[in-house]
């Protein structure tokens, strides 16, 4: 998936299945609560900013640094940015490659990776199926 933020073009790949598992384990309690929001984010990526990002930011603020890094590092590891006619990884060896990536941009990129890589998993959660059924 490619997107533009603050004048920069980004390319987001999917997390590997093992990285998906690691991230999902850390986010699972939150993911179960946000299954509907994730489905909406897949249908309308703009909703990530309005609905999903603030909830993820709140949950991340309560996590240990180790748990937070276990989510953010793999997610940023699959993001590249167009720079001088090439795609450059935005995160390598624990550091951001671009000084102009601020906190909000970083969290938006992480949210997009989570929505893109874990979206199908969220649809399979038992609570997600129950939420879609019409009331009898």
Tab-separated table of N, CA and C in Angstrom:
chain	number	residue	atom	x	y	z
A	1	UNK	N	0.847	-1.159	0.000
A	1	UNK	CA	0.000	0.000	0.000
A	1	UNK	C	0.902	1.235	0.000
A	2	UNK	N	0.518	2.223	-0.786
A	2	UNK	CA	1.249	3.482	-0.823
A	2	UNK	C	0.336	4.602	-0.343
A	3	UNK	N	0.914	5.582	0.336
A	3	UNK	CA	0.146	6.717	0.825
A	3	UNK	C	1.058	7.925	0.927
A	4	UNK	N	0.436	9.079	1.052
A	4	UNK	CA	1.188	10.316	1.202
A	4	UNK	C	0.796	10.974	2.511
A	5	UNK	N	1.795	11.437	3.253
A	5	UNK	CA	1.580	12.164	4.501
A	5	UNK	C	2.566	13.314	4.566
A	6	UNK	N	2.050	14.483	4.816
A	6	UNK	CA	2.874	15.683	4.969
A	6	UNK	C	3.872	15.845	3.824
A	7	UNK	N	3.409	15.568	2.607
A	7	UNK	CA	4.231	15.764	1.429
A	7	UNK	C	5.230	14.664	1.128
A	8	UNK	N	5.250	13.607	1.919
A	8	UNK	CA	6.172	12.489	1.683
A	8	UNK	C	5.374	11.259	1.273
A	9	UNK	N	5.923	10.494	0.351
A	9	UNK	CA	5.287	9.259	-0.111
A	9	UNK	C	5.847	8.078	0.672
A	10	UNK	N	4.938	7.248	1.185
A	10	UNK	CA	5.319	6.081	1.968
A	10	UNK	C	4.787	4.821	1.307
A	11	UNK	N	5.513	3.749	1.463
A	11	UNK	CA	5.095	2.425	1.000
A	11	UNK	C	5.079	1.518	2.222
A	12	UNK	N	3.929	0.865	2.422
A	12	UNK	CA	3.764	-0.002	3.582
A	12	UNK	C	3.585	-1.432	3.099
A	13	UNK	N	4.458	-2.309	3.577
A	13	UNK	CA	4.337	-3.736	3.295
A	13	UNK	C	3.606	-4.400	4.467
A	14	UNK	N	3.181	-5.614	4.257
A	14	UNK	CA	2.541	-6.359	5.342
A	14	UNK	C	3.608	-6.943	6.257
A	15	UNK	N	3.263	-7.043	7.525
A	15	UNK	CA	4.128	-7.734	8.472
A	15	UNK	C	4.163	-9.212	8.120
A	16	UNK	N	5.286	-9.873	8.381
A	16	UNK	CA	5.338	-11.322	8.203
A	16	UNK	C	4.386	-11.957	9.210
A	17	UNK	N	4.017	-13.188	8.992
A	17	UNK	CA	3.076	-13.850	9.885
A	17	UNK	C	3.625	-13.925	11.313
A	18	UNK	N	4.938	-14.085	11.463
A	18	UNK	CA	5.533	-14.135	12.796
A	18	UNK	C	5.508	-12.764	13.474
A	19	UNK	N	5.758	-11.718	12.697
A	19	UNK	CA	5.672	-10.362	13.248
A	19	UNK	C	4.221	-10.010	13.567
A	20	UNK	N	3.284	-10.477	12.736
A	20	UNK	CA	1.863	-10.262	13.024
A	20	UNK	C	1.511	-10.879	14.372
A	21	UNK	N	2.000	-12.083	14.626
A	21	UNK	CA	1.722	-12.754	15.893
A	21	UNK	C	2.300	-11.976	17.060
A	22	UNK	N	3.537	-11.517	16.935
A	22	UNK	CA	4.165	-10.756	18.019
A	22	UNK	C	3.390	-9.479	18.327
A	23	UNK	N	3.020	-8.752	17.277
A	23	UNK	CA	2.281	-7.503	17.469
A	23	UNK	C	0.886	-7.792	18.016
A	24	UNK	N	0.230	-8.812	17.478
A	24	UNK	CA	-1.126	-9.152	17.932
A	24	UNK	C	-1.132	-9.544	19.406
A	25	UNK	N	-0.125	-10.272	19.852
A	25	UNK	CA	-0.059	-10.666	21.268
A	25	UNK	C	-0.017	-9.452	22.180
A	26	UNK	N	0.683	-8.429	21.764
A	26	UNK	CA	0.782	-7.221	22.587
A	26	UNK	C	-0.491	-6.376	22.500
A	27	UNK	N	-1.131	-6.418	21.336
A	27	UNK	CA	-2.304	-5.564	21.122
A	27	UNK	C	-3.639	-6.273	21.333
A	28	UNK	N	-3.628	-7.604	21.518
A	28	UNK	CA	-4.870	-8.364	21.531
A	28	UNK	C	-5.952	-7.809	22.463
A	29	UNK	N	-5.635	-7.451	23.695
A	29	UNK	CA	-6.701	-6.893	24.539
A	29	UNK	C	-7.359	-5.656	23.916
A	30	UNK	N	-6.549	-4.785	23.350
A	30	UNK	CA	-7.074	-3.591	22.697
A	30	UNK	C	-7.775	-3.942	21.389
A	31	UNK	N	-7.189	-4.870	20.633
A	31	UNK	CA	-7.749	-5.241	19.336
A	31	UNK	C	-9.161	-5.795	19.463
A	32	UNK	N	-9.399	-6.577	20.495
A	32	UNK	CA	-10.728	-7.146	20.687
A	32	UNK	C	-11.772	-6.042	20.864
A	33	UNK	N	-11.390	-4.978	21.550
A	33	UNK	CA	-12.307	-3.855	21.760
A	33	UNK	C	-12.488	-3.008	20.508
A	34	UNK	N	-11.490	-3.001	19.626
A	34	UNK	CA	-11.505	-2.106	18.477
A	34	UNK	C	-11.805	-2.797	17.151
A	35	UNK	N	-12.317	-4.019	17.188
A	35	UNK	CA	-12.532	-4.776	15.953
A	35	UNK	C	-13.374	-3.992	14.949
A	36	UNK	N	-14.431	-3.365	15.383
A	36	UNK	CA	-15.289	-2.595	14.483
A	36	UNK	C	-14.534	-1.414	13.890
A	37	UNK	N	-13.753	-0.720	14.711
A	37	UNK	CA	-12.974	0.420	14.229
A	37	UNK	C	-11.958	-0.002	13.176
A	38	UNK	N	-11.343	-1.182	13.349
A	38	UNK	CA	-10.375	-1.666	12.369
A	38	UNK	C	-11.048	-1.974	11.043
A	39	UNK	N	-12.228	-2.575	11.077
A	39	UNK	CA	-12.952	-2.862	9.828
A	39	UNK	C	-13.271	-1.561	9.106
A	40	UNK	N	-13.702	-0.547	9.827
A	40	UNK	CA	-13.993	0.748	9.218
A	40	UNK	C	-12.729	1.372	8.646
A	41	UNK	N	-11.594	1.182	9.323
A	41	UNK	CA	-10.326	1.744	8.837
A	41	UNK	C	-9.917	1.106	7.521
A	42	UNK	N	-10.233	-0.179	7.342
A	42	UNK	CA	-9.912	-0.830	6.076
A	42	UNK	C	-10.788	-0.287	4.958
A	43	UNK	N	-12.050	0.003	5.266
A	43	UNK	CA	-12.966	0.526	4.260
A	43	UNK	C	-12.714	2.006	3.995
A	44	UNK	N	-12.324	2.729	5.020
A	44	UNK	CA	-12.098	4.169	4.917
A	44	UNK	C	-10.822	4.531	5.665
A	45	UNK	N	-9.656	4.480	4.990
A	45	UNK	CA	-8.394	4.750	5.678
A	45	UNK	C	-8.351	6.092	6.401
A	46	UNK	N	-9.132	7.056	5.965
A	46	UNK	CA	-9.157	8.361	6.648
A	46	UNK	C	-9.686	8.232	8.071
A	47	UNK	N	-10.486	7.194	8.341
A	47	UNK	CA	-11.044	7.017	9.683
A	47	UNK	C	-9.982	6.620	10.698
A	48	UNK	N	-8.803	6.204	10.232
A	48	UNK	CA	-7.718	5.864	11.148
A	48	UNK	C	-7.412	7.057	12.025
A	49	UNK	N	-7.305	8.232	11.419
A	49	UNK	CA	-6.990	9.447	12.177
A	49	UNK	C	-8.083	9.798	13.168
A	50	UNK	N	-9.329	9.734	12.730
A	50	UNK	CA	-10.427	10.197	13.560
A	50	UNK	C	-10.791	9.236	14.690
A	51	UNK	N	-10.788	7.946	14.404
A	51	UNK	CA	-11.297	6.984	15.376
A	51	UNK	C	-10.234	6.103	16.013
A	52	UNK	N	-9.401	5.544	15.188
A	52	UNK	CA	-8.495	4.508	15.647
A	52	UNK	C	-7.250	5.048	16.326
A	53	UNK	N	-6.614	6.022	15.731
A	53	UNK	CA	-5.340	6.514	16.251
A	53	UNK	C	-5.429	7.013	17.697
A	54	UNK	N	-6.434	7.806	18.065
A	54	UNK	CA	-6.495	8.244	19.467
A	54	UNK	C	-6.638	7.085	20.455
A	55	UNK	N	-7.389	6.053	20.083
A	55	UNK	CA	-7.561	4.902	20.975
A	55	UNK	C	-6.267	4.105	21.104
A	56	UNK	N	-5.562	3.949	19.992
A	56	UNK	CA	-4.278	3.241	20.039
A	56	UNK	C	-3.268	4.041	20.849
A	57	UNK	N	-3.239	5.350	20.658
A	57	UNK	CA	-2.303	6.200	21.402
A	57	UNK	C	-2.562	6.107	22.903
A	58	UNK	N	-3.818	6.082	23.294
A	58	UNK	CA	-4.160	5.970	24.712
A	58	UNK	C	-3.691	4.634	25.286
A	59	UNK	N	-3.912	3.556	24.541
A	59	UNK	CA	-3.497	2.233	25.008
A	59	UNK	C	-1.979	2.132	25.085
A	60	UNK	N	-1.290	2.680	24.090
A	60	UNK	CA	0.170	2.617	24.074
A	60	UNK	C	0.761	3.402	25.238
A	61	UNK	N	0.114	4.493	25.630
A	61	UNK	CA	0.643	5.306	26.727
A	61	UNK	C	0.674	4.541	28.043
A	62	UNK	N	-0.184	3.532	28.174
A	62	UNK	CA	-0.208	2.736	29.398
A	62	UNK	C	0.678	1.503	29.354
A	63	UNK	N	1.356	1.264	28.244
A	63	UNK	CA	2.195	0.071	28.091
A	63	UNK	C	3.613	0.328	28.583
A	64	UNK	N	4.287	-0.765	28.909
A	64	UNK	CA	5.706	-0.653	29.247
A	64	UNK	C	6.479	-0.292	27.980
A	65	UNK	N	7.693	0.217	28.152
A	65	UNK	CA	8.506	0.577	26.990
A	65	UNK	C	8.802	-0.655	26.134
A	66	UNK	N	9.044	-1.781	26.780
A	66	UNK	CA	9.323	-3.023	26.050
A	66	UNK	C	8.127	-3.450	25.201
A	67	UNK	N	6.933	-3.402	25.775
A	67	UNK	CA	5.732	-3.770	25.015
A	67	UNK	C	5.477	-2.787	23.880
A	68	UNK	N	5.681	-1.520	24.148
A	68	UNK	CA	5.483	-0.483	23.128
A	68	UNK	C	6.447	-0.694	21.961
A	69	UNK	N	7.702	-0.955	22.270
A	69	UNK	CA	8.688	-1.194	21.216
A	69	UNK	C	8.387	-2.473	20.437
A	70	UNK	N	7.800	-3.467	21.101
A	70	UNK	CA	7.444	-4.719	20.433
A	70	UNK	C	6.345	-4.508	19.392
A	71	UNK	N	5.627	-3.421	19.494
A	71	UNK	CA	4.601	-3.080	18.508
A	71	UNK	C	5.172	-2.113	17.469
A	72	UNK	N	5.758	-1.038	17.934
A	72	UNK	CA	6.191	0.035	17.035
A	72	UNK	C	7.347	-0.388	16.125
A	73	UNK	N	8.343	-1.053	16.663
A	73	UNK	CA	9.519	-1.397	15.857
A	73	UNK	C	9.192	-2.296	14.670
A	74	UNK	N	8.468	-3.410	14.853
A	74	UNK	CA	8.160	-4.230	13.662
A	74	UNK	C	7.282	-3.490	12.661
A	75	UNK	N	6.356	-2.674	13.162
A	75	UNK	CA	5.468	-1.941	12.250
A	75	UNK	C	6.261	-0.939	11.413
A	76	UNK	N	7.129	-0.177	12.043
A	76	UNK	CA	7.933	0.778	11.292
A	76	UNK	C	8.933	0.063	10.383
A	77	UNK	N	9.288	-1.156	10.725
A	77	UNK	CA	10.238	-1.917	9.930
A	77	UNK	C	9.733	-2.297	8.547
A	78	UNK	N	8.421	-2.198	8.310
A	78	UNK	CA	7.867	-2.536	6.991
A	78	UNK	C	7.464	-1.288	6.203
A	79	UNK	N	7.873	-0.124	6.692
A	79	UNK	CA	7.532	1.142	6.033
A	79	UNK	C	8.771	1.706	5.339
A	80	UNK	N	8.583	2.103	4.087
A	80	UNK	CA	9.637	2.764	3.321
A	80	UNK	C	9.119	4.115	2.860
A	81	UNK	N	10.067	5.012	2.601
A	81	UNK	CA	9.708	6.355	2.139
A	81	UNK	C	10.482	6.664	0.867
A	82	UNK	N	9.794	7.298	-0.068
A	82	UNK	CA	10.458	7.673	-1.308
A	82	UNK	C	11.428	8.816	-1.016
A	83	UNK	N	12.669	8.603	-1.414
A	83	UNK	CA	13.719	9.596	-1.159
A	83	UNK	C	14.764	9.487	-2.260
A	84	UNK	N	14.952	10.553	-3.000
A	84	UNK	CA	15.944	10.610	-4.079
A	84	UNK	C	15.780	9.441	-5.066
A	85	UNK	N	14.557	9.259	-5.532
A	85	UNK	CA	14.201	8.261	-6.538
A	85	UNK	C	14.441	6.823	-6.076
A	86	UNK	N	14.390	6.582	-4.771
A	86	UNK	CA	14.520	5.231	-4.222
A	86	UNK	C	13.603	5.114	-3.006
A	87	UNK	N	13.299	3.885	-2.610
A	87	UNK	CA	12.503	3.637	-1.416
A	87	UNK	C	13.457	3.277	-0.288
A	88	UNK	N	13.440	4.089	0.764
A	88	UNK	CA	14.364	3.946	1.886
A	88	UNK	C	13.561	3.528	3.125
A	89	UNK	N	14.012	2.480	3.834
A	89	UNK	CA	13.330	2.105	5.079
A	89	UNK	C	13.327	3.282	6.061
A	90	UNK	N	12.192	3.519	6.713
A	90	UNK	CA	12.118	4.649	7.646
A	90	UNK	C	12.702	4.301	9.007
A	91	UNK	N	12.895	3.018	9.281
A	91	UNK	CA	13.357	2.600	10.606
A	91	UNK	C	14.359	1.462	10.451
A	92	UNK	N	15.579	1.693	10.894
A	92	UNK	CA	16.608	0.653	10.874
A	92	UNK	C	17.454	0.752	12.130
A	93	UNK	N	17.806	-0.394	12.663
A	93	UNK	CA	18.673	-0.490	13.838
A	93	UNK	C	18.231	0.417	14.978
A	94	UNK	N	16.914	0.454	15.206
A	94	UNK	CA	16.380	1.208	16.337
A	94	UNK	C	16.278	2.709	16.156
A	95	UNK	N	16.478	3.209	14.940
A	95	UNK	CA	16.426	4.656	14.715
A	95	UNK	C	15.600	4.995	13.484
A	96	UNK	N	14.956	6.150	13.536
A	96	UNK	CA	14.251	6.664	12.369
A	96	UNK	C	15.264	7.245	11.389
A	97	UNK	N	15.044	7.010	10.127
A	97	UNK	CA	15.971	7.487	9.093
A	97	UNK	C	15.708	8.934	8.690
A	98	UNK	N	14.548	9.465	9.069
A	98	UNK	CA	14.179	10.821	8.644
A	98	UNK	C	13.837	11.661	9.872
A	99	UNK	N	14.486	12.795	10.012
A	99	UNK	CA	14.279	13.671	11.166
A	99	UNK	C	12.914	14.352	11.169
A	100	UNK	N	12.267	14.445	10.017
A	100	UNK	CA	10.990	15.148	9.957
A	100	UNK	C	9.799	14.266	10.301
A	101	UNK	N	10.005	13.011	10.633
A	101	UNK	CA	8.901	12.146	11.068
A	101	UNK	C	8.646	12.460	12.536
A	102	UNK	N	7.501	13.105	12.786
A	102	UNK	CA	7.147	13.457	14.154
A	102	UNK	C	6.316	12.342	14.789
A	103	UNK	N	5.946	12.532	16.037
A	103	UNK	CA	5.213	11.504	16.780
A	103	UNK	C	3.902	11.141	16.100
A	104	UNK	N	3.143	12.141	15.678
A	104	UNK	CA	1.852	11.865	15.060
A	104	UNK	C	2.013	11.096	13.751
A	105	UNK	N	2.988	11.461	12.950
A	105	UNK	CA	3.247	10.741	11.703
A	105	UNK	C	3.653	9.307	11.999
A	106	UNK	N	4.523	9.128	12.975
A	106	UNK	CA	4.960	7.788	13.342
A	106	UNK	C	3.773	6.932	13.780
A	107	UNK	N	2.909	7.471	14.627
A	107	UNK	CA	1.747	6.715	15.096
A	107	UNK	C	0.758	6.423	13.964
A	108	UNK	N	0.621	7.364	13.038
A	108	UNK	CA	-0.241	7.124	11.877
A	108	UNK	C	0.302	5.966	11.036
A	109	UNK	N	1.611	5.946	10.837
A	109	UNK	CA	2.220	4.866	10.065
A	109	UNK	C	2.029	3.529	10.765
A	110	UNK	N	2.230	3.499	12.072
A	110	UNK	CA	2.034	2.262	12.838
A	110	UNK	C	0.574	1.813	12.742
A	111	UNK	N	-0.353	2.752	12.880
A	111	UNK	CA	-1.780	2.410	12.799
A	111	UNK	C	-2.131	1.846	11.426
A	112	UNK	N	-1.561	2.404	10.371
A	112	UNK	CA	-1.834	1.891	9.019
A	112	UNK	C	-1.292	0.478	8.849
A	113	UNK	N	-0.094	0.230	9.386
A	113	UNK	CA	0.480	-1.118	9.302
A	113	UNK	C	-0.400	-2.109	10.062
A	114	UNK	N	-0.807	-1.743	11.271
A	114	UNK	CA	-1.653	-2.628	12.072
A	114	UNK	C	-2.965	-2.905	11.345
A	115	UNK	N	-3.611	-1.860	10.839
A	115	UNK	CA	-4.890	-2.043	10.143
A	115	UNK	C	-4.725	-2.911	8.898
A	116	UNK	N	-3.644	-2.698	8.159
A	116	UNK	CA	-3.416	-3.445	6.926
A	116	UNK	C	-2.998	-4.887	7.203
A	117	UNK	N	-2.115	-5.092	8.167
A	117	UNK	CA	-1.571	-6.426	8.421
A	117	UNK	C	-2.462	-7.291	9.305
A	118	UNK	N	-3.195	-6.675	10.212
A	118	UNK	CA	-4.004	-7.454	11.155
A	118	UNK	C	-5.499	-7.354	10.891
A	119	UNK	N	-5.892	-6.621	9.871
A	119	UNK	CA	-7.310	-6.422	9.592
A	119	UNK	C	-8.080	-7.708	9.395
A	120	UNK	N	-7.548	-8.654	8.625
A	120	UNK	CA	-8.239	-9.925	8.400
A	120	UNK	C	-8.345	-10.728	9.676
A	121	UNK	N	-7.314	-10.681	10.505
A	121	UNK	CA	-7.326	-11.380	11.788
A	121	UNK	C	-8.454	-10.844	12.666
A	122	UNK	N	-8.636	-9.549	12.663
A	122	UNK	CA	-9.661	-8.933	13.501
A	122	UNK	C	-11.057	-9.352	13.091
A	123	UNK	N	-11.265	-9.588	11.813
A	123	UNK	CA	-12.581	-10.023	11.348
A	123	UNK	C	-12.915	-11.417	11.858
A	124	UNK	N	-11.896	-12.190	12.207
A	124	UNK	CA	-12.100	-13.556	12.670
A	124	UNK	C	-12.313	-13.653	14.177
A	125	UNK	N	-12.131	-12.564	14.905
A	125	UNK	CA	-12.353	-12.602	16.346
A	125	UNK	C	-13.810	-12.916	16.636
A	126	UNK	N	-14.092	-13.762	17.640
A	126	UNK	CA	-15.486	-14.124	17.938
A	126	UNK	C	-16.384	-12.913	18.181
A	127	UNK	N	-15.912	-11.913	18.897
A	127	UNK	CA	-16.720	-10.725	19.159
A	127	UNK	C	-17.035	-9.928	17.921
A	128	UNK	N	-16.151	-9.972	16.929
A	128	UNK	CA	-16.348	-9.218	15.694
A	128	UNK	C	-17.528	-9.781	14.920
A	129	UNK	N	-17.663	-11.101	14.861
A	129	UNK	CA	-18.766	-11.714	14.139
A	129	UNK	C	-20.094	-11.395	14.826
A	130	UNK	N	-20.099	-11.381	16.140
A	130	UNK	CA	-21.339	-11.108	16.867
A	130	UNK	C	-21.777	-9.666	16.667
A	131	UNK	N	-20.844	-8.751	16.544
A	131	UNK	CA	-21.189	-7.342	16.382
A	131	UNK	C	-21.847	-7.067	15.042
A	132	UNK	N	-21.566	-7.909	14.028
A	132	UNK	CA	-22.103	-7.670	12.694
A	132	UNK	C	-23.503	-8.239	12.528
A	133	UNK	N	-23.916	-9.161	13.400
A	133	UNK	CA	-25.217	-9.791	13.234
A	133	UNK	C	-26.317	-8.813	13.586
A	134	UNK	N	-27.380	-8.753	12.761
A	134	UNK	CA	-28.483	-7.857	13.085
A	134	UNK	C	-29.242	-8.345	14.314
A	135	UNK	N	-29.795	-7.392	15.040
A	135	UNK	CA	-30.570	-7.743	16.226
A	135	UNK	C	-31.843	-8.460	15.832
A	136	UNK	N	-32.214	-9.487	16.597
A	136	UNK	CA	-33.413	-10.277	16.279
A	136	UNK	C	-34.643	-9.684	16.904
